[in-house]
C-alpha positions as a Markdown table, in Angstrom:
| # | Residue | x | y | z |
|---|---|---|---|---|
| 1 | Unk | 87.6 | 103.0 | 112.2 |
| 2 | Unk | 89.9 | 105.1 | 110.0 |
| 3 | Unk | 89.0 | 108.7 | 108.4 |
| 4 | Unk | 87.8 | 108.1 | 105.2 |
| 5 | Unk | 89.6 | 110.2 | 102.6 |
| 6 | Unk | 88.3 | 112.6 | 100.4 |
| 7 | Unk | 88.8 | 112.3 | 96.8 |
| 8 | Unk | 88.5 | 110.2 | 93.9 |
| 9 | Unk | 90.2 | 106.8 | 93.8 |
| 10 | Unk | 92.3 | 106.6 | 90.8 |
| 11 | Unk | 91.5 | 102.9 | 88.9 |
| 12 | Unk | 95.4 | 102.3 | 87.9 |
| 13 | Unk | 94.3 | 99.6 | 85.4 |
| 14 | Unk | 91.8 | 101.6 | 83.1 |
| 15 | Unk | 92.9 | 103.2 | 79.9 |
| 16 | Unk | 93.6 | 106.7 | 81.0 |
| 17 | Unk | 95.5 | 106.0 | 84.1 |
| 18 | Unk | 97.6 | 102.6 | 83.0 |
| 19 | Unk | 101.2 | 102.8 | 82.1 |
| 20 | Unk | 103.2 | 99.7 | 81.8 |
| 21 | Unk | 106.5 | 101.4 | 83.4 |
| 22 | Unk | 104.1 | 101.5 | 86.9 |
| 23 | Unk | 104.3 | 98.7 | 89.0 |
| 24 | Unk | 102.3 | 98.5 | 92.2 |
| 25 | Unk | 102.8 | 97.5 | 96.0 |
| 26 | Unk | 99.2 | 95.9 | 96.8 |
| 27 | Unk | 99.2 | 96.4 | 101.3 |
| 28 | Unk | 96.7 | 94.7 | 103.2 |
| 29 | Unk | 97.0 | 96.3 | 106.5 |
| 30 | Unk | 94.6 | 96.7 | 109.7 |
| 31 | Unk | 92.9 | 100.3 | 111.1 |
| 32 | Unk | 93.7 | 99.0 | 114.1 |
| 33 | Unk | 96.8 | 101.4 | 114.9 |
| 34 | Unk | 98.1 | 103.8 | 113.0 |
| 35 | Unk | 101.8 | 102.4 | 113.0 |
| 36 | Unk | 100.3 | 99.6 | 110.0 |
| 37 | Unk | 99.5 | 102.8 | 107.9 |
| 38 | Unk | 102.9 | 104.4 | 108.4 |
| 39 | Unk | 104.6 | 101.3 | 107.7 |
| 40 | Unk | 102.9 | 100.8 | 104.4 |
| 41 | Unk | 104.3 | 104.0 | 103.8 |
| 42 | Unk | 107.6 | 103.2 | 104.6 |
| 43 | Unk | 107.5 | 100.4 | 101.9 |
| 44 | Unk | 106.6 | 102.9 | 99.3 |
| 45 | Unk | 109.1 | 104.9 | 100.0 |
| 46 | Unk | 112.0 | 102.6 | 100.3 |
| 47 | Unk | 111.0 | 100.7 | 97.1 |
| 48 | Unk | 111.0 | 104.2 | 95.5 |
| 49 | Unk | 114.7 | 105.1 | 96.2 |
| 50 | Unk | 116.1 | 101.6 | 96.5 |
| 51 | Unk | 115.1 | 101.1 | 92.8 |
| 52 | Unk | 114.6 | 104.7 | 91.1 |
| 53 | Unk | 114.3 | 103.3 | 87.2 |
| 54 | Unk | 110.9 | 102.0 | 88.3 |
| 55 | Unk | 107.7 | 104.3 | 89.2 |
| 56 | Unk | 105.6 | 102.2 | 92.1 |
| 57 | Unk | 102.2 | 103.0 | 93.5 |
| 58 | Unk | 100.7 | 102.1 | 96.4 |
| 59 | Unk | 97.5 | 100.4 | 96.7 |
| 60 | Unk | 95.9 | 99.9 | 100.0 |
| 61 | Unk | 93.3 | 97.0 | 101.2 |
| 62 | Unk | 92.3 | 96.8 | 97.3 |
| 63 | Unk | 91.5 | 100.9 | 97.5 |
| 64 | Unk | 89.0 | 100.3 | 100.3 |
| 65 | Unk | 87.5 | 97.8 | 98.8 |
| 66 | Unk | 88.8 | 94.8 | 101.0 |
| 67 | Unk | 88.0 | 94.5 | 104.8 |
| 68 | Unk | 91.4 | 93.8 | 106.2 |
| 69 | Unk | 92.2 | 91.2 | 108.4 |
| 70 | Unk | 93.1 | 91.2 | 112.1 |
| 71 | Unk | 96.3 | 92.3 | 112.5 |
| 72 | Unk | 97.6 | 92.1 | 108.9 |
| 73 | Unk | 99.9 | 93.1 | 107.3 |
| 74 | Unk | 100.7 | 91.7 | 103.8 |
| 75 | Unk | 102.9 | 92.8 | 100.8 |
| 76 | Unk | 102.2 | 91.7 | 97.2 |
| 77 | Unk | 103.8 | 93.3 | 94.3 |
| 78 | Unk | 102.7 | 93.4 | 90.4 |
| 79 | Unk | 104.8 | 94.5 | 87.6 |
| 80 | Unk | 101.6 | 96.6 | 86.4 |
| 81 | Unk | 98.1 | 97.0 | 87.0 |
| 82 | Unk | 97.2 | 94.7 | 84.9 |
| 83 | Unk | 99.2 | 91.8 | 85.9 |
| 84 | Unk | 99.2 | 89.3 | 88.4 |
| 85 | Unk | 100.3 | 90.0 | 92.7 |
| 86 | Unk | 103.1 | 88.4 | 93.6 |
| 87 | Unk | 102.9 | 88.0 | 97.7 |
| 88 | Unk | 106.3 | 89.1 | 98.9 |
| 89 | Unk | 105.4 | 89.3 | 102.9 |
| 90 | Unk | 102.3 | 88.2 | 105.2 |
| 91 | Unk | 102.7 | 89.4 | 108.6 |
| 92 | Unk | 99.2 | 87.8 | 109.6 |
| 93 | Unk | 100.5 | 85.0 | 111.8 |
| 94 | Unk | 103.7 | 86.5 | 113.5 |
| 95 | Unk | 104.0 | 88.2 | 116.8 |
| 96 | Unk | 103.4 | 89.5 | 119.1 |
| 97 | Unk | 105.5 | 91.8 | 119.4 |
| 98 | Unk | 103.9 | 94.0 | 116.9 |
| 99 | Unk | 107.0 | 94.7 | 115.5 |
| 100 | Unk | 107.5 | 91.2 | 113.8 |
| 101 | Unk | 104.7 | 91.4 | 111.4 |
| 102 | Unk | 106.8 | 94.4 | 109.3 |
| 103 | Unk | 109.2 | 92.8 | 106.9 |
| 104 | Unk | 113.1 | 94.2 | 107.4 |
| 105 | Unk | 112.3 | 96.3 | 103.7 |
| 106 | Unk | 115.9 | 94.6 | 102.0 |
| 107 | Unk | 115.0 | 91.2 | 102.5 |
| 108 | Unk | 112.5 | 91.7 | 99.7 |
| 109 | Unk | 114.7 | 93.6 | 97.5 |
| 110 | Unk | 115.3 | 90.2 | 95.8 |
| 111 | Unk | 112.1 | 89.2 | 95.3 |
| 112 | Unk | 111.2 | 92.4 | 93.9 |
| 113 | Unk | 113.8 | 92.1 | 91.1 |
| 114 | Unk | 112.5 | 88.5 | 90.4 |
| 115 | Unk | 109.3 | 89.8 | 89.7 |
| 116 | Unk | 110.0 | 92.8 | 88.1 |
| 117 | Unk | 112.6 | 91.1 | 85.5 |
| 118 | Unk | 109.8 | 88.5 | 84.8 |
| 119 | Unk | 108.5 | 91.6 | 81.9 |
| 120 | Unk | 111.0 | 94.0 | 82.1 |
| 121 | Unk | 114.2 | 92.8 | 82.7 |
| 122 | Unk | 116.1 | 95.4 | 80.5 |
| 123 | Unk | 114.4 | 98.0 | 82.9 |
| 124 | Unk | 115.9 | 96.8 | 86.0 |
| 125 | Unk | 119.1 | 96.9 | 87.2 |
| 126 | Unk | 120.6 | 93.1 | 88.0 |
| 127 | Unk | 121.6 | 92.7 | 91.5 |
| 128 | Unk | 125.0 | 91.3 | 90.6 |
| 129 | Unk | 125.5 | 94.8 | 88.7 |
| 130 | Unk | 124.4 | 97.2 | 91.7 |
| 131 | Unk | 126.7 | 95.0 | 94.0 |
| 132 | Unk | 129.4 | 95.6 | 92.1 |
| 133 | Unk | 129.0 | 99.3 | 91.9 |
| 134 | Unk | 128.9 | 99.7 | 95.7 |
């Protein structure tokens, strides 16, 4: 079972916390090994410097709330937390190896900026644009 942390959870969706310009990574990942937590990480953290112009927040098996399955290891993204999850990546029926139930982090760059530009699509950069640029 996983060490429970201490600390309140913050509700991203009520009135004092929500902010439109915050879209969230919703993981569903097991306890079963640590590598799942540090690769939820990962996803944060390569979201956050892959696209800068947005803030993202990671939410984990629905803040405790949600049991995870087996051996999961799913990625859904919202544009706020008060929209709708968009499932980018389930992991739950591949591998072994272990390995294949991560996503490669750039295949979903695309996806992201579909879902993203679904609300806010003078906030984020077109993909045409950045490929340009490099």
């Amino acid at each position: 079972m996983a060490p429970k942390k201490k600390g309140k959870l913050i509700d991203w969706a009520d009135d004092d916390h929500f902010s439109k310009d915050r879209s969230i990574f919703h993981i569903e990942h097991t306890t079963e090994c640590p590598i799942f937590q540090v690769k939820a990480d990962e996803c944060l953290t390569f979201f956050q410097q892959r696209i800068p112009e947005r803030e993202f927040q990671l939410i984990r098996n629905k803040n405790g709330k949600q049991v995870p399955r087996e051996g999961a290891f799913e990625v859904r993204v919202s544009q706020n937390a008060r929209t709708s999850e968009h499932l980018l990546w389930s992991g739950l029926n591949r591998g072994p190896p272990r390995r294949d139930k991560f996503p490669r982090y750039e295949t979903l760059v695309s996806d992201v900026h579909r879902v993203l530009k679904k609300f806010y699509a003078d906030k984020v950069v077109d993909l045409d644009e950045e490929e340009e640029d490099m």
